Amino acid sequence: MRIAVLGADGYLGWPTALHLSARGHDVVGVDSLVRRRWDEECGTDSLTPIASIADRLARWQSESGHKIDWHQIDLCDAAAVDELIRTTQPDAIVHFAEQRSAPYSMISPRHGVETQVNNVVGTLNVLLSVRDHAPDCHVIKLGTMGEYGTPNIDIEEGFIEIEHNGRHDRVLYPKQPGSLYHLSKVHDSHNLDFACRIWDLRATDLNQGVVYGTTTDETALHPQLVTRFDYDGIWGTVLNRFCVEAAVGEPLTVYGKGGQTRGFLDIRDTVRCIELAALNAPAAGEYRVYNQFTEQFSVLGLAEKVEHARAAHGLPTTISHVSNPRREKEEHYYNAKHQRLLDLGLEPHGLSETLIDHVIQTVEANVSRVRRNTIEATIDWRKGGHVYAGGRAPALAALAGIGG
Ligand code: NAD
Ligand code: USQ
């Protein structure tokens, strides 16, 4: 298949492009490289050193013998997206190319608007372009489990059957996202559903949980193929942050009570799920939703897993409960279905102690690169995106125009 990977320079897009290329698909890689600019703006950086896109592409070609057809394009540029889709005629598009940090979207009004414009307009441009230039193309879009929030009922895969006043229907599952970023994904989901109903496009919305790990069969081939590892207060995801905090001797920052429960998955399962979705396209006019995660953990449970894994190596860890900078339920019911990718053949990797060991080893190997002044989470949901004054994150405080 010819598969366009949008966001191919990112944490997940890069390993996915390699995975699909290694399996003989004709991969078109697309990215504006805006994430590298956002890192500069925030004073943040990947813990793992990541090569320039030119070096990555050349290294992949020399290691594998496969070439990725590269396009540097901003998806908000409708004419450029049209040209891309018209000339490359992909069988499938895998769309990762969004601003993906919840804290970033809550920094200031500018960051909230930038997030929603970037994500919603980019996705809409892709859908309109597919309608006009490649209507049979299967759009595989990365959504997020956080679209659903934490309702007090079971979470279904995209749709819910309801009885109302004696009548029955199947409708999109209600959404209660917790950040302007997560909300942008809800808007995307509605646009995808609309495009399938009105224009007969075919789309898969992958509501993914929090991904951990950096190593796939392909990224392990050479240091220049490694993917990014975010740990700072803006881009860092929770397991990465805990492992880095422990490595530099700081307490793990469990926000509030720590009963917040989320779905998680290994990066090797992400690339496999994308492949499974691509190989099993929906019918024209079908909008389908898969919940893409393999296990669920509370934040406190995750901290305790890190503590145990480190203890097995004689490494000390302290767990702290810090004031929660976000607005979210800290104790709640959580039972999200995630059957449909298993039905397609996914064989999940578990977050075993071994895997935690692997993440810990990645951190220990790169610990000299940790920027300690970016670890603290400074973006406060309640104050409308203000930054804690007097914090230890001057780069992040400067970003929001507030002294720190
Ligand atoms: P990332 O920031 O590492 O990568 C995103 C890439 O998209 C970057 O390289 C960026 O330059 C590019 N991009 C952003 N806006 C663009 C635009 N307008 N035009 C062209 N390129 C653009 O993020 P990631 O962690 O790889 O996440 C990829 C996708 O998966 C996102 O949509 C995210 O919401 C979703 N997701 C990620 C996770 C996770 O744990 N990382 C979990 C669930 C869902
Ligand atoms: N948390 C802590 N301590 C920390 C960091 C986070 O307790 O130091 C808590 C958060 O409050 C939250 C949970 O851990 O309850 C997860 O936070 P996170 O930063 O790991 O994940 P999140 O902000 O939800 O975003 C990440 C990715 C995003 C993706 C999402 C999947 O950045 O792109 O969409 O995970 S999901 O959470 O399923 O929506």
CSV table of C-alpha atoms and ligand atoms in Angstrom, one decimal:
chain,number,residue,atom,x,y,z
A,1,MET,CA,0.0,0.0,0.0
A,2,ARG,CA,1.0,3.6,-0.4
A,3,ILE,CA,0.7,5.1,3.1
A,4,ALA,CA,1.1,8.7,4.0
A,5,VAL,CA,2.3,9.2,7.6
A,6,LEU,CA,1.5,12.7,8.7
A,7,GLY,CA,3.6,13.8,11.7
A,8,ALA,CA,6.4,11.5,10.6
A,9,ASP,CA,9.1,13.4,12.6
A,10,GLY,CA,7.2,12.9,15.9
A,11,TYR,CA,7.5,10.4,18.8
A,12,LEU,CA,5.0,8.0,17.3
A,13,GLY,CA,5.0,9.0,13.6
A,14,TRP,CA,8.7,8.3,13.1
A,15,PRO,CA,8.6,4.6,14.4
A,16,THR,CA,5.3,4.1,12.6
A,17,ALA,CA,6.8,5.3,9.3
A,18,LEU,CA,9.8,2.9,9.8
A,19,HIS,CA,7.6,0.0,10.8
A,20,LEU,CA,5.4,0.4,7.7
A,21,SER,CA,8.4,1.0,5.4
A,22,ALA,CA,10.1,-2.2,6.8
A,23,ARG,CA,7.0,-4.2,5.8
A,24,GLY,CA,7.3,-3.1,2.2
A,25,HIS,CA,4.7,-0.3,2.2
A,26,ASP,CA,5.5,2.7,0.0
A,27,VAL,CA,5.7,5.3,2.8
A,28,VAL,CA,5.2,9.1,2.2
A,29,GLY,CA,6.5,11.0,5.3
A,30,VAL,CA,5.0,14.4,6.0
A,31,ASP,CA,5.8,16.9,8.8
A,32,SER,CA,6.1,20.6,9.2
A,33,LEU,CA,8.8,20.1,11.9
A,34,VAL,CA,6.8,22.5,14.1
A,35,ARG,CA,7.4,20.2,17.2
A,36,ARG,CA,11.1,21.0,17.1
A,37,ARG,CA,10.2,24.7,17.0
A,38,TRP,CA,7.8,24.2,20.0
A,39,ASP,CA,10.6,22.6,21.9
A,40,GLU,CA,12.8,25.6,21.3
A,41,GLU,CA,10.1,27.9,22.4
A,42,CYS,CA,9.5,26.0,25.6
A,43,GLY,CA,13.2,25.4,26.4
A,44,THR,CA,12.5,21.7,26.4
A,45,ASP,CA,14.2,18.8,24.6
A,46,SER,CA,13.9,15.1,24.1
A,47,LEU,CA,15.9,13.1,26.7
A,48,THR,CA,17.1,10.8,23.9
A,49,PRO,CA,19.2,12.7,21.3
A,50,ILE,CA,17.2,12.8,18.1
A,51,ALA,CA,18.9,13.2,14.7
A,52,SER,CA,17.8,15.8,12.1
A,53,ILE,CA,15.2,14.6,9.7
A,54,ALA,CA,17.7,14.6,6.9
A,55,ASP,CA,20.0,12.3,8.9
A,56,ARG,CA,17.1,10.1,10.0
A,57,LEU,CA,15.9,9.5,6.4
A,58,ALA,CA,19.4,8.9,5.0
A,59,ARG,CA,20.2,6.4,7.9
A,60,TRP,CA,16.9,4.5,7.3
A,61,GLN,CA,17.7,4.2,3.7
A,62,SER,CA,21.2,2.9,4.3
A,63,GLU,CA,20.1,0.5,7.1
A,64,SER,CA,17.0,-0.9,5.4
A,65,GLY,CA,17.3,-0.3,1.7
A,66,HIS,CA,13.9,1.4,1.8
A,67,LYS,CA,13.3,5.0,0.9
A,68,ILE,CA,10.7,7.3,2.6
A,69,ASP,CA,9.3,9.9,0.2
A,70,TRP,CA,9.6,13.1,2.4
A,71,HIS,CA,7.5,16.2,2.3
A,72,GLN,CA,7.8,19.2,4.7
A,73,ILE,CA,4.3,20.5,4.8
A,74,ASP,CA,2.1,22.4,7.3
A,75,LEU,CA,-1.3,20.7,7.3
A,76,CYS,CA,-2.9,24.1,7.9
A,77,ASP,CA,-1.8,25.0,4.3
A,78,ALA,CA,-4.7,23.8,2.3
A,79,ALA,CA,-3.1,24.2,-1.1
A,80,ALA,CA,0.0,22.2,0.0
A,81,VAL,CA,-2.2,19.4,1.4
A,82,ASP,CA,-4.2,19.3,-1.8
A,83,GLU,CA,-1.1,19.0,-3.9
A,84,LEU,CA,0.3,16.3,-1.6
A,85,ILE,CA,-2.9,14.1,-1.8
A,86,ARG,CA,-3.4,14.8,-5.5
A,87,THR,CA,0.1,13.8,-6.5
A,88,THR,CA,0.8,10.9,-4.1
A,89,GLN,CA,-2.7,9.2,-4.2
A,90,PRO,CA,-2.3,7.3,-1.0
A,91,ASP,CA,-4.3,4.2,-0.2
A,92,ALA,CA,-4.2,5.2,3.5
A,93,ILE,CA,-3.3,8.2,5.5
A,94,VAL,CA,-2.1,7.8,9.1
A,95,HIS,CA,-2.6,11.2,10.8
A,96,PHE,CA,-0.4,11.9,13.9
A,97,ALA,CA,0.3,15.6,13.0
A,98,GLU,CA,-1.2,17.6,15.8
A,99,GLN,CA,-0.2,19.6,18.9
A,100,ARG,CA,-0.5,16.8,21.4
A,101,SER,CA,0.3,18.3,24.8
A,102,ALA,CA,-2.6,19.0,27.2
A,103,PRO,CA,-0.5,21.4,29.4
A,104,TYR,CA,0.7,23.3,26.3
A,105,SER,CA,-2.9,23.9,25.3
A,106,MET,CA,-3.6,25.5,28.7
A,107,ILE,CA,-0.6,27.8,29.0
A,108,SER,CA,-2.3,31.0,27.7
A,109,PRO,CA,-5.2,32.0,25.3
A,110,ARG,CA,-2.7,32.0,22.4
A,111,HIS,CA,-1.6,28.4,23.1
A,112,GLY,CA,-5.2,27.2,23.5
A,113,VAL,CA,-6.3,28.8,20.2
A,114,GLU,CA,-3.1,27.7,18.4
A,115,THR,CA,-3.8,24.1,19.5
A,116,GLN,CA,-7.3,24.0,18.3
A,117,VAL,CA,-6.6,25.8,15.1
A,118,ASN,CA,-3.6,23.6,14.3
A,119,ASN,CA,-5.4,20.4,15.1
A,120,VAL,CA,-8.9,21.1,13.8
A,121,VAL,CA,-7.9,23.0,10.6
A,122,GLY,CA,-5.2,20.5,9.8
A,123,THR,CA,-7.5,17.5,10.0
A,124,LEU,CA,-10.3,19.3,8.1
A,125,ASN,CA,-7.9,20.2,5.3
A,126,VAL,CA,-6.9,16.5,5.1
A,127,LEU,CA,-10.6,15.3,4.9
A,128,LEU,CA,-11.5,17.9,2.3
A,129,SER,CA,-8.5,17.0,0.2
A,130,VAL,CA,-9.2,13.3,0.4
A,131,ARG,CA,-12.8,14.0,-0.6
A,132,ASP,CA,-11.7,15.9,-3.7
A,133,HIS,CA,-8.5,14.0,-4.8
A,134,ALA,CA,-8.5,10.5,-3.3
A,135,PRO,CA,-12.0,9.6,-2.1
A,136,ASP,CA,-11.2,5.9,-1.6
A,137,CYS,CA,-8.3,6.6,0.7
A,138,HIS,CA,-8.6,5.3,4.3
A,139,VAL,CA,-8.0,8.0,6.8
A,140,ILE,CA,-6.5,6.6,10.1
A,141,LYS,CA,-6.6,9.4,12.6
A,142,LEU,CA,-5.0,9.4,16.1
A,143,GLY,CA,-7.6,10.4,18.6
A,144,THR,CA,-7.2,10.0,22.4
A,145,MET,CA,-8.9,8.1,25.3
A,146,GLY,CA,-9.1,11.5,27.1
A,147,GLU,CA,-11.9,12.5,24.7
A,148,TYR,CA,-14.2,10.4,26.9
A,149,GLY,CA,-13.1,11.8,30.2
A,150,THR,CA,-14.0,9.7,33.2
A,151,PRO,CA,-17.7,9.1,33.1
A,152,ASN,CA,-19.4,7.0,35.9
A,153,ILE,CA,-20.4,4.3,33.3
A,154,ASP,CA,-18.5,1.9,31.1
A,155,ILE,CA,-16.7,3.6,28.1
A,156,GLU,CA,-17.6,2.0,24.8
A,157,GLU,CA,-15.6,2.0,21.6
A,158,GLY,CA,-16.9,5.2,20.0
A,159,PHE,CA,-20.6,4.6,20.0
A,160,ILE,CA,-23.3,3.9,22.7
A,161,GLU,CA,-26.7,2.2,22.3
A,162,ILE,CA,-29.4,4.2,24.0
A,163,GLU,CA,-33.1,3.9,24.9
A,164,HIS,CA,-34.8,7.2,25.2
A,165,ASN,CA,-38.6,7.7,25.7
A,166,GLY,CA,-39.2,4.2,24.4
A,167,ARG,CA,-37.1,4.6,21.3
A,168,HIS,CA,-33.6,3.1,20.5
A,169,ASP,CA,-30.6,4.5,18.7
A,170,ARG,CA,-26.8,4.1,18.4
A,171,VAL,CA,-25.1,7.4,18.8
A,172,LEU,CA,-21.5,8.8,19.3
A,173,TYR,CA,-20.4,8.2,22.8
A,174,PRO,CA,-20.7,11.4,25.0
A,175,LYS,CA,-17.4,13.2,25.4
A,176,GLN,CA,-16.1,15.1,28.5
A,177,PRO,CA,-12.5,16.0,27.7
A,178,GLY,CA,-10.3,17.7,30.3
A,179,SER,CA,-8.1,20.1,28.3
A,180,LEU,CA,-8.3,22.3,25.2
A,181,TYR,CA,-6.0,19.8,23.6
A,182,HIS,CA,-8.2,16.8,24.4
A,183,LEU,CA,-11.2,18.9,23.2
A,184,SER,CA,-9.6,19.5,19.9
A,185,LYS,CA,-9.6,15.7,19.3
A,186,VAL,CA,-13.4,15.7,20.0
A,187,HIS,CA,-13.9,18.3,17.3
A,188,ASP,CA,-11.8,16.1,15.0
A,189,SER,CA,-13.9,13.1,15.8
A,190,HIS,CA,-17.1,14.9,14.8
A,191,ASN,CA,-15.5,16.1,11.5
A,192,LEU,CA,-14.4,12.5,10.7
A,193,ASP,CA,-17.9,11.2,11.4
A,194,PHE,CA,-19.4,14.0,9.3
A,195,ALA,CA,-17.0,13.3,6.4
A,196,CYS,CA,-18.0,9.6,6.4
A,197,ARG,CA,-21.8,10.3,6.6
A,198,ILE,CA,-21.9,13.1,4.1
A,199,TRP,CA,-19.1,12.4,1.6
A,200,ASP,CA,-18.8,8.6,2.0
A,201,LEU,CA,-15.2,8.7,3.1
A,202,ARG,CA,-13.8,5.8,5.1
A,203,ALA,CA,-12.1,6.6,8.5
A,204,THR,CA,-10.7,4.9,11.6
A,205,ASP,CA,-10.5,7.0,14.7
A,206,LEU,CA,-7.9,5.4,17.1
A,207,ASN,CA,-8.7,6.6,20.7
A,208,GLN,CA,-5.3,5.9,22.0
A,209,GLY,CA,-4.1,5.8,25.7
A,210,VAL,CA,-0.8,7.1,27.0
A,211,VAL,CA,2.1,5.5,25.1
A,212,TYR,CA,5.4,4.5,26.8
A,213,GLY,CA,8.7,3.1,25.5
A,214,THR,CA,11.0,4.2,22.8
A,215,THR,CA,12.2,1.0,21.2
A,216,THR,CA,10.7,-0.8,18.2
A,217,ASP,CA,12.5,-3.4,16.0
A,218,GLU,CA,13.3,-0.6,13.5
A,219,THR,CA,14.4,2.3,15.9
A,220,ALA,CA,16.8,-0.2,17.6
A,221,LEU,CA,18.8,-0.6,14.4
A,222,HIS,CA,20.9,2.5,14.8
A,223,PRO,CA,21.2,5.5,17.3
A,224,GLN,CA,20.2,7.9,14.5
A,225,LEU,CA,16.8,6.1,14.3
A,226,VAL,CA,15.9,6.5,17.9
A,227,THR,CA,12.6,8.3,18.7
A,228,ARG,CA,12.0,11.1,21.2
A,229,PHE,CA,11.4,10.8,25.0
A,230,ASP,CA,9.6,13.7,26.6
A,231,TYR,CA,9.7,14.1,30.4
A,232,ASP,CA,9.4,17.9,31.1
A,233,GLY,CA,6.3,19.6,32.6
A,234,ILE,CA,4.8,20.4,29.3
A,235,TRP,CA,5.4,17.5,26.9
A,236,GLY,CA,6.4,14.7,29.3
A,237,THR,CA,3.9,11.9,29.9
A,238,VAL,CA,3.5,10.4,33.3
A,239,LEU,CA,5.6,7.2,33.3
A,240,ASN,CA,8.5,9.0,31.5
A,241,ARG,CA,8.3,11.8,34.1
A,242,PHE,CA,8.3,9.4,37.1
A,243,CYS,CA,11.4,7.6,35.7
A,244,VAL,CA,13.3,10.8,35.1
A,245,GLU,CA,12.3,12.3,38.5
A,246,ALA,CA,13.6,9.2,40.3
A,247,ALA,CA,16.8,9.2,38.3
A,248,VAL,CA,17.7,12.7,39.3
A,249,GLY,CA,16.8,12.1,43.0
A,250,GLU,CA,13.5,14.0,43.0
A,251,PRO,CA,10.2,12.6,44.4
A,252,LEU,CA,7.7,11.2,41.9
A,253,THR,CA,5.0,13.9,41.4
A,254,VAL,CA,1.7,12.1,41.8
A,255,TYR,CA,-0.9,14.8,41.2
A,256,GLY,CA,-3.4,14.9,44.1
A,257,LYS,CA,-4.7,11.6,45.4
A,258,GLY,CA,-3.3,9.7,42.4
A,259,GLY,CA,-6.5,7.7,41.7
A,260,GLN,CA,-6.7,9.1,38.2
A,261,THR,CA,-6.9,6.0,36.0
A,262,ARG,CA,-5.8,6.0,32.3
A,263,GLY,CA,-5.2,3.4,29.6
A,264,PHE,CA,-1.6,2.8,28.6
A,265,LEU,CA,0.2,0.9,25.8
A,266,ASP,CA,3.7,0.0,24.6
A,267,ILE,CA,5.0,1.9,21.6
A,268,ARG,CA,5.4,-1.5,19.9
A,269,ASP,CA,1.7,-2.0,20.1
A,270,THR,CA,1.0,1.5,18.7
A,271,VAL,CA,2.9,0.7,15.5
A,272,ARG,CA,1.2,-2.7,15.2
A,273,CYS,CA,-2.3,-1.2,15.8
A,274,ILE,CA,-1.7,1.3,13.0
A,275,GLU,CA,-0.7,-1.6,10.7
A,276,LEU,CA,-3.7,-3.6,11.7
A,277,ALA,CA,-6.0,-0.7,11.0
A,278,ALA,CA,-4.4,-0.1,7.6
A,279,LEU,CA,-4.7,-3.7,6.6
A,280,ASN,CA,-8.4,-3.8,7.5
A,281,ALA,CA,-10.0,-0.8,5.9
A,282,PRO,CA,-13.6,0.1,6.6
A,283,ALA,CA,-16.2,0.3,3.9
A,284,ALA,CA,-16.9,3.6,2.1
A,285,GLY,CA,-19.0,5.7,4.4
A,286,GLU,CA,-18.0,3.9,7.5
A,287,TYR,CA,-16.6,5.8,10.5
A,288,ARG,CA,-15.3,3.4,13.1
A,289,VAL,CA,-13.6,3.9,16.4
A,290,TYR,CA,-11.1,1.7,18.2
A,291,ASN,CA,-10.0,2.3,21.8
A,292,GLN,CA,-6.2,1.8,21.5
A,293,PHE,CA,-4.7,0.8,24.8
A,294,THR,CA,-3.8,-2.5,26.4
A,295,GLU,CA,-3.8,-2.0,30.2
A,296,GLN,CA,-5.2,0.6,32.7
A,297,PHE,CA,-3.4,1.9,35.8
A,298,SER,CA,-4.0,4.6,38.3
A,299,VAL,CA,-1.2,7.3,38.5
A,300,LEU,CA,-0.4,6.2,42.1
A,301,GLY,CA,-0.3,2.5,41.0
A,302,LEU,CA,2.1,3.5,38.2
A,303,ALA,CA,4.4,5.3,40.7
A,304,GLU,CA,4.5,2.2,42.9
A,305,LYS,CA,5.4,0.1,39.9
A,306,VAL,CA,8.4,2.4,39.2
A,307,GLU,CA,9.3,2.3,42.9
A,308,HIS,CA,9.3,-1.5,42.9
A,309,ALA,CA,11.2,-1.9,39.7
A,310,ARG,CA,13.9,0.5,41.0
A,311,ALA,CA,14.1,-1.2,44.4
A,312,ALA,CA,14.9,-4.5,42.6
A,313,HIS,CA,18.1,-2.8,41.4
A,314,GLY,CA,18.8,-1.3,44.8
A,315,LEU,CA,17.7,2.2,43.6
A,316,PRO,CA,15.8,4.4,46.0
A,317,THR,CA,12.6,6.2,45.1
A,318,THR,CA,10.3,8.7,46.9
A,319,ILE,CA,6.7,9.1,46.0
A,320,SER,CA,5.1,12.5,46.8
A,321,HIS,CA,1.5,13.8,46.3
A,322,VAL,CA,1.8,17.3,44.9
A,323,SER,CA,-1.0,19.8,44.5
A,324,ASN,CA,-2.8,18.8,41.2
A,325,PRO,CA,-2.2,21.5,38.6
A,326,ARG,CA,-5.0,20.0,36.5
A,327,ARG,CA,-8.8,19.9,36.9
A,328,GLU,CA,-9.6,16.2,36.9
A,329,LYS,CA,-11.3,13.6,39.1
A,330,GLU,CA,-8.7,12.0,41.4
A,331,GLU,CA,-11.0,9.1,42.3
A,332,HIS,CA,-13.4,7.6,39.8
A,333,TYR,CA,-14.9,4.6,38.1
A,334,TYR,CA,-13.0,3.5,35.0
A,335,ASN,CA,-13.9,0.6,32.7
A,336,ALA,CA,-13.1,1.3,29.0
A,337,LYS,CA,-13.7,-1.4,26.4
A,338,HIS,CA,-10.7,-2.2,24.1
A,339,GLN,CA,-11.6,-5.3,22.3
A,340,ARG,CA,-11.7,-4.4,18.6
A,341,LEU,CA,-7.9,-4.2,18.0
A,342,LEU,CA,-7.5,-7.5,19.8
A,343,ASP,CA,-10.2,-9.0,17.5
A,344,LEU,CA,-8.0,-7.9,14.5
A,345,GLY,CA,-5.0,-9.8,16.0
A,346,LEU,CA,-3.2,-7.4,18.3
A,347,GLU,CA,-1.0,-9.4,20.8
A,348,PRO,CA,-0.3,-6.8,23.5
A,349,HIS,CA,2.9,-6.3,25.4
A,350,GLY,CA,2.3,-5.7,29.1
A,351,LEU,CA,3.9,-3.1,31.3
A,352,SER,CA,5.9,-5.8,33.0
A,353,GLU,CA,8.7,-4.9,35.5
A,354,THR,CA,11.0,-5.8,32.5
A,355,LEU,CA,9.6,-3.0,30.4
A,356,ILE,CA,9.8,-0.5,33.3
A,357,ASP,CA,13.4,-1.7,33.6
A,358,HIS,CA,13.9,-0.8,29.9
A,359,VAL,CA,12.5,2.7,30.4
A,360,ILE,CA,14.6,3.1,33.5
A,361,GLN,CA,17.7,2.0,31.5
A,362,THR,CA,16.9,4.5,28.8
A,363,VAL,CA,16.7,7.2,31.4
A,364,GLU,CA,19.9,6.2,33.2
A,365,ALA,CA,21.8,6.1,29.9
A,366,ASN,CA,20.8,9.7,29.2
A,367,VAL,CA,20.6,11.1,32.6
A,368,SER,CA,23.3,13.7,31.9
A,369,ARG,CA,20.9,15.3,29.3
A,370,VAL,CA,18.1,16.0,31.8
A,371,ARG,CA,17.2,19.7,32.0
A,372,ARG,CA,16.2,19.8,35.6
A,373,ASN,CA,14.6,23.3,35.4
A,374,THR,CA,12.0,21.9,33.0
A,375,ILE,CA,10.7,19.0,35.1
A,376,GLU,CA,8.3,20.9,37.4
A,377,ALA,CA,4.8,21.0,36.1
A,378,THR,CA,3.9,24.7,36.1
A,379,ILE,CA,0.8,25.0,33.9
A,380,ASP,CA,-2.2,25.6,36.2
A,381,TRP,CA,-5.6,24.6,34.8
A,382,ARG,CA,-7.5,26.6,37.5
A,383,LYS,CA,-5.9,29.9,36.9
A,384,GLY,CA,-6.8,29.9,33.3
A,385,GLY,CA,-3.3,28.8,32.2
A,386,HIS,CA,-1.1,30.9,34.6
A,387,VAL,CA,2.3,29.6,35.6
A,388,TYR,CA,3.2,29.2,39.2
A,389,ALA,CA,5.3,32.2,40.2
A,390,GLY,CA,8.6,31.5,41.8
A,391,GLY,CA,8.8,28.0,40.4
A,392,ARG,CA,11.9,26.3,39.2
A,393,ALA,CA,11.0,26.5,35.5
A,394,PRO,CA,12.1,29.9,34.3
A,395,ALA,CA,12.0,28.8,30.7
A,396,LEU,CA,8.4,27.8,31.0
A,397,ALA,CA,7.4,30.9,33.0
A,398,ALA,CA,9.0,33.2,30.4
A,399,LEU,CA,6.9,31.4,27.8
A,400,ALA,CA,3.7,32.6,29.3
A,401,GLY,CA,5.1,36.1,29.9
A,402,ILE,CA,5.1,35.6,33.7
A,403,GLY,CA,8.1,36.0,35.9
A,404,GLY,CA,9.2,32.8,37.6
B,1,NAD,P1,4.7,14.5,18.7
B,1,NAD,O1,4.6,16.0,19.1
B,1,NAD,O2,6.0,13.9,19.0
B,1,NAD,O3,4.6,14.4,17.1
B,1,NAD,C1,3.6,15.2,16.4
B,1,NAD,C2,4.3,15.6,15.0
B,1,NAD,O4,3.3,16.3,14.2
B,1,NAD,C3,5.5,16.5,15.2
B,1,NAD,O5,6.6,16.0,14.6
B,1,NAD,C4,5.0,17.8,14.7
B,1,NAD,O6,6.0,18.6,14.1
B,1,NAD,C5,3.9,17.4,13.7
B,1,NAD,N1,2.9,18.4,13.4
B,1,NAD,C6,2.1,19.0,14.3
B,1,NAD,N2,1.3,19.9,13.7
B,1,NAD,C7,1.5,19.8,12.4
B,1,NAD,C8,1.0,20.5,11.2
B,1,NAD,N3,0.0,21.4,11.3
B,1,NAD,N4,1.5,20.1,10.0
B,1,NAD,C9,2.4,19.2,9.9
B,1,NAD,N5,3.0,18.6,11.0
B,1,NAD,C10,2.5,18.9,12.2
B,1,NAD,O7,3.4,13.8,19.2
B,1,NAD,P2,3.2,12.2,19.4
B,1,NAD,O8,3.4,11.9,20.8
B,1,NAD,O9,4.0,11.4,18.4
B,1,NAD,O10,1.7,12.1,19.1
B,1,NAD,C11,1.2,11.8,17.8
B,1,NAD,C12,-0.3,11.8,17.7
B,1,NAD,O11,-0.8,10.7,18.6
B,1,NAD,C13,-1.0,13.1,18.2
B,1,NAD,O12,-2.1,13.3,17.4
B,1,NAD,C14,-1.4,12.7,19.6
B,1,NAD,O13,-2.5,13.5,19.9
B,1,NAD,C15,-1.7,11.3,19.5
B,1,NAD,N6,-1.6,10.6,20.8
B,1,NAD,C16,-0.3,10.5,21.4
B,1,NAD,C17,-0.2,9.8,22.6
B,1,NAD,C18,1.1,9.7,23.3
B,1,NAD,O14,1.1,9.1,24.4
B,1,NAD,N7,2.2,10.3,22.8
B,1,NAD,C19,-1.3,9.2,23.1
B,1,NAD,C20,-2.6,9.2,22.5
B,1,NAD,C21,-2.7,9.9,21.3
B,2,USQ,N1,0.2,13.0,36.1
B,2,USQ,C1,0.7,13.0,37.4
B,2,USQ,N2,2.0,13.4,37.6
B,2,USQ,C2,2.8,13.9,36.6
B,2,USQ,C3,2.2,13.9,35.2
B,2,USQ,C4,0.9,13.5,35.0
B,2,USQ,O1,0.0,12.6,38.3
B,2,USQ,O2,3.9,14.2,36.8
B,2,USQ,C5,-1.2,12.6,35.8
B,2,USQ,C6,-2.1,13.6,35.1
B,2,USQ,O3,-2.7,14.5,36.0
B,2,USQ,C7,-3.1,12.7,34.4
B,2,USQ,C8,-2.3,11.4,34.1
B,2,USQ,O4,-1.1,11.5,34.9
B,2,USQ,O5,-4.1,12.3,35.3
B,2,USQ,C9,-1.8,11.3,32.6
B,2,USQ,O6,-1.1,12.5,32.3
B,2,USQ,P1,-0.1,12.5,31.0
B,2,USQ,O7,0.6,13.9,31.0
B,2,USQ,O8,0.8,11.3,31.0
B,2,USQ,O9,-1.1,12.3,29.8
B,2,USQ,P2,-2.1,13.4,29.1
B,2,USQ,O10,-2.0,14.8,29.5
B,2,USQ,O11,-3.5,12.8,29.2
B,2,USQ,O12,-1.6,13.3,27.6
B,2,USQ,C10,-0.9,12.2,27.0
B,2,USQ,C11,-0.3,12.6,25.7
B,2,USQ,C12,-1.5,13.0,24.8
B,2,USQ,C13,-2.5,11.8,24.7
B,2,USQ,C14,-2.9,11.3,26.0
B,2,USQ,C15,-3.7,10.0,26.0
B,2,USQ,O13,0.5,13.8,25.9
B,2,USQ,O14,-1.0,13.3,23.5
B,2,USQ,O15,-3.6,12.2,23.9
B,2,USQ,O16,-1.7,11.1,26.9
B,2,USQ,S1,-5.0,10.0,27.1
B,2,USQ,O17,-4.5,10.3,28.5
B,2,USQ,O18,-5.5,8.6,27.1
B,2,USQ,O19,-6.0,10.9,26.7
